[in-house]
Amino acid sequence: MAIINGSSNYISNFAEFRVLSFENGVVQYFTDNNNFGELTISKLDTQQKIISGTFWYDAVNAVGDKVEVRDGRFDMRYVN
């Protein structure tokens, strides 16, 4: 869920987390209806085209192992 200026205006249920190891190759974790998270946009500068915010989510792999991603943060330029 994205929250802009305190109002929720978009709902999505997709996040992905990948782990690459020499033993197991790539293990992918995905969100679903029971494992989800939140994305909050805290800054949207339309003049300089910068978007910033925080996120967290839970995701599971094909055998049900869970990862908890916490205190995620992003600051990036965007194009429209």
Short mmCIF file of N, CA, C and O in Angstrom, two decimals:
data_model
loop_
_atom_site.label_atom_id
_atom_site.label_comp_id
_atom_site.label_asym_id
_atom_site.label_seq_id
_atom_site.Cartn_x
_atom_site.Cartn_y
_atom_site.Cartn_z
N MET A 1 0.85 -1.17 0.00
CA MET A 1 0.00 0.00 0.00
C MET A 1 0.89 1.23 0.00
O MET A 1 1.85 1.30 0.73
N ALA A 2 0.58 2.17 -0.80
CA ALA A 2 1.31 3.44 -0.81
C ALA A 2 0.50 4.49 -0.09
O ALA A 2 -0.70 4.57 -0.25
N ILE A 3 1.16 5.29 0.70
CA ILE A 3 0.49 6.36 1.42
C ILE A 3 1.16 7.67 1.02
O ILE A 3 2.36 7.82 1.18
N ILE A 4 0.41 8.57 0.45
CA ILE A 4 0.93 9.88 0.06
C ILE A 4 0.15 10.93 0.82
O ILE A 4 -1.06 10.98 0.77
N ASN A 5 0.87 11.76 1.56
CA ASN A 5 0.25 12.82 2.36
C ASN A 5 -0.86 12.29 3.26
O ASN A 5 -1.91 12.89 3.39
N GLY A 6 -0.65 11.11 3.83
CA GLY A 6 -1.60 10.56 4.78
C GLY A 6 -2.81 9.87 4.18
O GLY A 6 -3.64 9.36 4.89
N SER A 7 -2.93 9.82 2.85
CA SER A 7 -4.09 9.14 2.28
C SER A 7 -3.64 7.97 1.43
O SER A 7 -2.72 8.06 0.64
N SER A 8 -4.29 6.85 1.63
CA SER A 8 -3.98 5.64 0.89
C SER A 8 -4.69 5.69 -0.45
O SER A 8 -5.90 5.78 -0.51
N ASN A 9 -3.93 5.65 -1.55
CA ASN A 9 -4.59 5.77 -2.83
C ASN A 9 -4.21 4.70 -3.83
O ASN A 9 -4.64 4.75 -4.97
N TYR A 10 -3.41 3.73 -3.46
CA TYR A 10 -3.04 2.66 -4.38
C TYR A 10 -2.73 1.41 -3.59
O TYR A 10 -1.99 1.46 -2.62
N ILE A 11 -3.29 0.30 -4.00
CA ILE A 11 -3.04 -0.96 -3.32
C ILE A 11 -2.45 -1.95 -4.33
O ILE A 11 -3.00 -2.14 -5.40
N SER A 12 -1.35 -2.55 -3.96
CA SER A 12 -0.70 -3.56 -4.78
C SER A 12 -0.20 -4.65 -3.86
O SER A 12 0.01 -4.42 -2.68
N ASN A 13 0.01 -5.83 -4.36
CA ASN A 13 0.46 -6.91 -3.50
C ASN A 13 1.71 -7.58 -4.05
O ASN A 13 1.85 -8.78 -4.00
N PHE A 14 2.66 -6.82 -4.54
CA PHE A 14 3.84 -7.43 -5.11
C PHE A 14 5.13 -6.85 -4.53
O PHE A 14 5.33 -5.65 -4.52
N ALA A 15 5.96 -7.72 -4.05
CA ALA A 15 7.34 -7.40 -3.68
C ALA A 15 8.12 -8.69 -3.88
O ALA A 15 7.58 -9.79 -3.81
N GLU A 16 9.39 -8.55 -4.13
CA GLU A 16 10.24 -9.71 -4.37
C GLU A 16 11.57 -9.53 -3.66
O GLU A 16 12.10 -8.42 -3.60
N PHE A 17 12.09 -10.62 -3.13
CA PHE A 17 13.38 -10.63 -2.44
C PHE A 17 14.13 -11.83 -2.98
O PHE A 17 13.60 -12.94 -3.01
N ARG A 18 15.36 -11.66 -3.43
CA ARG A 18 16.16 -12.77 -3.98
C ARG A 18 17.43 -12.95 -3.17
O ARG A 18 18.09 -11.99 -2.82
N VAL A 19 17.76 -14.22 -2.93
CA VAL A 19 18.99 -14.58 -2.26
C VAL A 19 19.80 -15.42 -3.22
O VAL A 19 19.31 -16.42 -3.76
N LEU A 20 21.04 -15.04 -3.47
CA LEU A 20 21.93 -15.78 -4.36
C LEU A 20 23.03 -16.41 -3.52
O LEU A 20 23.73 -15.72 -2.78
N SER A 21 23.13 -17.74 -3.62
CA SER A 21 24.21 -18.43 -2.90
C SER A 21 24.83 -19.47 -3.82
O SER A 21 24.20 -19.94 -4.77
N PHE A 22 26.08 -19.83 -3.55
CA PHE A 22 26.76 -20.83 -4.35
C PHE A 22 26.14 -22.21 -4.16
O PHE A 22 26.14 -23.03 -5.07
N GLU A 23 25.60 -22.47 -2.98
CA GLU A 23 25.02 -23.78 -2.70
C GLU A 23 23.64 -23.97 -3.31
O GLU A 23 23.33 -25.01 -3.87
N ASN A 24 22.77 -22.95 -3.20
CA ASN A 24 21.38 -23.09 -3.60
C ASN A 24 20.99 -22.31 -4.84
O ASN A 24 19.83 -22.35 -5.25
N GLY A 25 21.89 -21.58 -5.44
CA GLY A 25 21.54 -20.75 -6.59
C GLY A 25 20.70 -19.57 -6.12
O GLY A 25 20.95 -19.00 -5.08
N VAL A 26 19.67 -19.24 -6.89
CA VAL A 26 18.79 -18.12 -6.54
C VAL A 26 17.54 -18.65 -5.84
O VAL A 26 16.86 -19.53 -6.37
N VAL A 27 17.25 -18.12 -4.67
CA VAL A 27 16.01 -18.45 -3.96
C VAL A 27 15.18 -17.18 -3.95
O VAL A 27 15.65 -16.12 -3.53
N GLN A 28 13.95 -17.28 -4.45
CA GLN A 28 13.08 -16.11 -4.55
C GLN A 28 11.99 -16.16 -3.49
O GLN A 28 11.42 -17.21 -3.22
N TYR A 29 11.71 -14.99 -2.92
CA TYR A 29 10.65 -14.81 -1.94
C TYR A 29 9.69 -13.78 -2.49
O TYR A 29 10.11 -12.78 -3.04
N PHE A 30 8.38 -14.02 -2.31
CA PHE A 30 7.36 -13.12 -2.84
C PHE A 30 6.33 -12.79 -1.77
O PHE A 30 6.09 -13.58 -0.86
N THR A 31 5.71 -11.65 -1.91
CA THR A 31 4.57 -11.32 -1.07
C THR A 31 3.33 -12.02 -1.63
O THR A 31 3.30 -12.45 -2.77
N ASP A 32 2.31 -12.15 -0.79
CA ASP A 32 1.03 -12.71 -1.20
C ASP A 32 -0.06 -12.14 -0.29
O ASP A 32 0.20 -11.18 0.43
N ASN A 33 -1.23 -12.72 -0.31
CA ASN A 33 -2.33 -12.18 0.50
C ASN A 33 -2.08 -12.29 2.00
O ASN A 33 -2.64 -11.52 2.78
N ASN A 34 -1.24 -13.22 2.43
CA ASN A 34 -0.96 -13.39 3.86
C ASN A 34 0.37 -12.77 4.28
O ASN A 34 0.63 -12.61 5.46
N ASN A 35 1.22 -12.48 3.32
CA ASN A 35 2.54 -11.91 3.57
C ASN A 35 2.66 -10.66 2.73
O ASN A 35 2.78 -10.74 1.51
N PHE A 36 2.61 -9.52 3.37
CA PHE A 36 2.51 -8.26 2.64
C PHE A 36 3.32 -7.20 3.36
O PHE A 36 4.05 -7.50 4.30
N GLY A 37 3.21 -5.96 2.95
CA GLY A 37 3.96 -4.89 3.57
C GLY A 37 3.34 -3.55 3.28
O GLY A 37 2.16 -3.45 2.93
N GLU A 38 4.18 -2.52 3.42
CA GLU A 38 3.68 -1.16 3.24
C GLU A 38 4.81 -0.29 2.68
O GLU A 38 5.97 -0.43 3.07
N LEU A 39 4.46 0.58 1.77
CA LEU A 39 5.36 1.56 1.20
C LEU A 39 4.78 2.93 1.49
O LEU A 39 3.61 3.17 1.23
N THR A 40 5.60 3.81 2.06
CA THR A 40 5.16 5.16 2.38
C THR A 40 6.03 6.15 1.62
O THR A 40 7.25 6.12 1.74
N ILE A 41 5.40 7.00 0.81
CA ILE A 41 6.12 8.05 0.10
C ILE A 41 6.13 9.27 1.01
O ILE A 41 5.08 9.81 1.34
N SER A 42 7.32 9.70 1.42
CA SER A 42 7.42 10.83 2.34
C SER A 42 7.82 12.12 1.64
O SER A 42 7.62 13.20 2.18
N LYS A 43 8.39 12.02 0.44
CA LYS A 43 8.77 13.22 -0.30
C LYS A 43 8.58 12.96 -1.79
O LYS A 43 9.02 11.94 -2.32
N LEU A 44 7.91 13.90 -2.45
CA LEU A 44 7.73 13.84 -3.89
C LEU A 44 8.04 15.23 -4.44
O LEU A 44 7.23 16.14 -4.34
N ASP A 45 9.23 15.40 -4.97
CA ASP A 45 9.68 16.68 -5.51
C ASP A 45 9.50 16.63 -7.03
O ASP A 45 10.31 16.04 -7.75
N THR A 46 8.42 17.24 -7.52
CA THR A 46 8.11 17.18 -8.95
C THR A 46 9.00 18.11 -9.78
O THR A 46 9.12 17.92 -10.99
N GLN A 47 9.64 19.09 -9.14
CA GLN A 47 10.55 19.97 -9.86
C GLN A 47 11.88 19.28 -10.16
O GLN A 47 12.37 19.31 -11.27
N GLN A 48 12.44 18.63 -9.14
CA GLN A 48 13.72 17.93 -9.32
C GLN A 48 13.53 16.45 -9.65
O GLN A 48 14.50 15.74 -9.86
N LYS A 49 12.27 15.99 -9.65
CA LYS A 49 11.91 14.60 -9.95
C LYS A 49 12.62 13.61 -9.03
O LYS A 49 13.28 12.68 -9.46
N ILE A 50 12.43 13.85 -7.73
CA ILE A 50 12.99 12.97 -6.70
C ILE A 50 11.84 12.42 -5.86
O ILE A 50 10.95 13.16 -5.46
N ILE A 51 11.87 11.13 -5.60
CA ILE A 51 10.88 10.49 -4.75
C ILE A 51 11.62 9.77 -3.63
O ILE A 51 12.66 9.16 -3.85
N SER A 52 11.09 9.89 -2.41
CA SER A 52 11.72 9.29 -1.23
C SER A 52 10.66 8.65 -0.36
O SER A 52 9.50 9.06 -0.37
N GLY A 53 11.08 7.67 0.40
CA GLY A 53 10.14 7.05 1.31
C GLY A 53 10.73 5.87 2.05
O GLY A 53 11.94 5.61 2.00
N THR A 54 9.85 5.13 2.71
CA THR A 54 10.24 3.96 3.49
C THR A 54 9.33 2.79 3.12
O THR A 54 8.26 2.97 2.55
N PHE A 55 9.78 1.58 3.47
CA PHE A 55 8.96 0.40 3.22
C PHE A 55 9.34 -0.73 4.17
O PHE A 55 10.41 -0.73 4.77
N TRP A 56 8.43 -1.68 4.28
CA TRP A 56 8.66 -2.94 4.98
C TRP A 56 7.78 -3.98 4.32
O TRP A 56 6.77 -3.65 3.70
N TYR A 57 8.16 -5.25 4.40
CA TYR A 57 7.30 -6.33 3.92
C TYR A 57 7.79 -7.68 4.42
O TYR A 57 8.92 -7.84 4.83
N ASP A 58 6.86 -8.65 4.39
CA ASP A 58 7.15 -10.05 4.65
C ASP A 58 6.96 -10.79 3.34
O ASP A 58 6.05 -10.48 2.57
N ALA A 59 7.80 -11.78 3.07
CA ALA A 59 7.71 -12.55 1.83
C ALA A 59 8.06 -14.01 2.12
O ALA A 59 8.80 -14.30 3.05
N VAL A 60 7.54 -14.92 1.31
CA VAL A 60 7.79 -16.36 1.48
C VAL A 60 8.33 -16.94 0.18
O VAL A 60 8.06 -16.44 -0.91
N ASN A 61 9.08 -18.05 0.32
CA ASN A 61 9.57 -18.75 -0.86
C ASN A 61 8.67 -19.95 -1.16
O ASN A 61 7.64 -20.14 -0.51
N ALA A 62 9.06 -20.77 -2.12
CA ALA A 62 8.23 -21.88 -2.58
C ALA A 62 7.99 -22.94 -1.52
O ALA A 62 6.98 -23.66 -1.57
N VAL A 63 8.88 -23.07 -0.53
CA VAL A 63 8.70 -24.07 0.52
C VAL A 63 8.16 -23.46 1.81
O VAL A 63 8.07 -24.13 2.83
N GLY A 64 7.80 -22.17 1.79
CA GLY A 64 7.17 -21.54 2.93
C GLY A 64 8.11 -20.83 3.89
O GLY A 64 7.66 -20.35 4.93
N ASP A 65 9.41 -20.78 3.59
CA ASP A 65 10.34 -20.02 4.43
C ASP A 65 10.03 -18.54 4.28
O ASP A 65 9.75 -18.06 3.18
N LYS A 66 10.10 -17.82 5.38
CA LYS A 66 9.72 -16.40 5.38
C LYS A 66 10.90 -15.49 5.64
O LYS A 66 11.78 -15.82 6.43
N VAL A 67 10.93 -14.33 4.94
CA VAL A 67 11.87 -13.26 5.25
C VAL A 67 11.06 -12.04 5.67
O VAL A 67 9.95 -11.83 5.19
N GLU A 68 11.62 -11.28 6.58
CA GLU A 68 10.99 -10.04 7.03
C GLU A 68 11.93 -8.89 6.69
O GLU A 68 12.99 -8.76 7.29
N VAL A 69 11.56 -8.09 5.73
CA VAL A 69 12.35 -6.93 5.33
C VAL A 69 11.82 -5.75 6.13
O VAL A 69 10.62 -5.44 6.07
N ARG A 70 12.69 -5.08 6.88
CA ARG A 70 12.28 -4.00 7.76
C ARG A 70 13.14 -2.76 7.54
O ARG A 70 14.30 -2.86 7.13
N ASP A 71 12.57 -1.62 7.84
CA ASP A 71 13.28 -0.34 7.80
C ASP A 71 13.91 -0.05 6.45
O ASP A 71 15.00 0.52 6.37
N GLY A 72 13.22 -0.45 5.35
CA GLY A 72 13.71 -0.13 4.02
C GLY A 72 13.52 1.36 3.73
O GLY A 72 12.59 2.00 4.23
N ARG A 73 14.42 1.90 2.93
CA ARG A 73 14.38 3.32 2.61
C ARG A 73 14.81 3.49 1.16
O ARG A 73 15.66 2.77 0.67
N PHE A 74 14.23 4.46 0.47
CA PHE A 74 14.64 4.76 -0.89
C PHE A 74 14.62 6.26 -1.14
O PHE A 74 13.82 6.98 -0.57
N ASP A 75 15.55 6.71 -1.95
CA ASP A 75 15.65 8.09 -2.44
C ASP A 75 16.12 7.94 -3.89
O ASP A 75 17.22 7.46 -4.13
N MET A 76 15.29 8.33 -4.84
CA MET A 76 15.68 8.13 -6.23
C MET A 76 15.07 9.17 -7.15
O MET A 76 14.06 9.78 -6.83
N ARG A 77 15.69 9.35 -8.28
CA ARG A 77 15.15 10.21 -9.32
C ARG A 77 14.18 9.38 -10.15
O ARG A 77 14.32 8.17 -10.27
N TYR A 78 13.18 10.04 -10.72
CA TYR A 78 12.21 9.33 -11.55
C TYR A 78 12.02 10.09 -12.86
O TYR A 78 12.41 11.24 -13.00
N VAL A 79 11.45 9.40 -13.83
CA VAL A 79 11.09 10.02 -15.12
C VAL A 79 9.61 9.81 -15.33
O VAL A 79 9.01 8.88 -14.82
N ASN A 80 9.00 10.71 -16.08
CA ASN A 80 7.58 10.52 -16.38
C ASN A 80 7.32 10.68 -17.85
O ASN A 80 8.16 10.90 -18.65
#
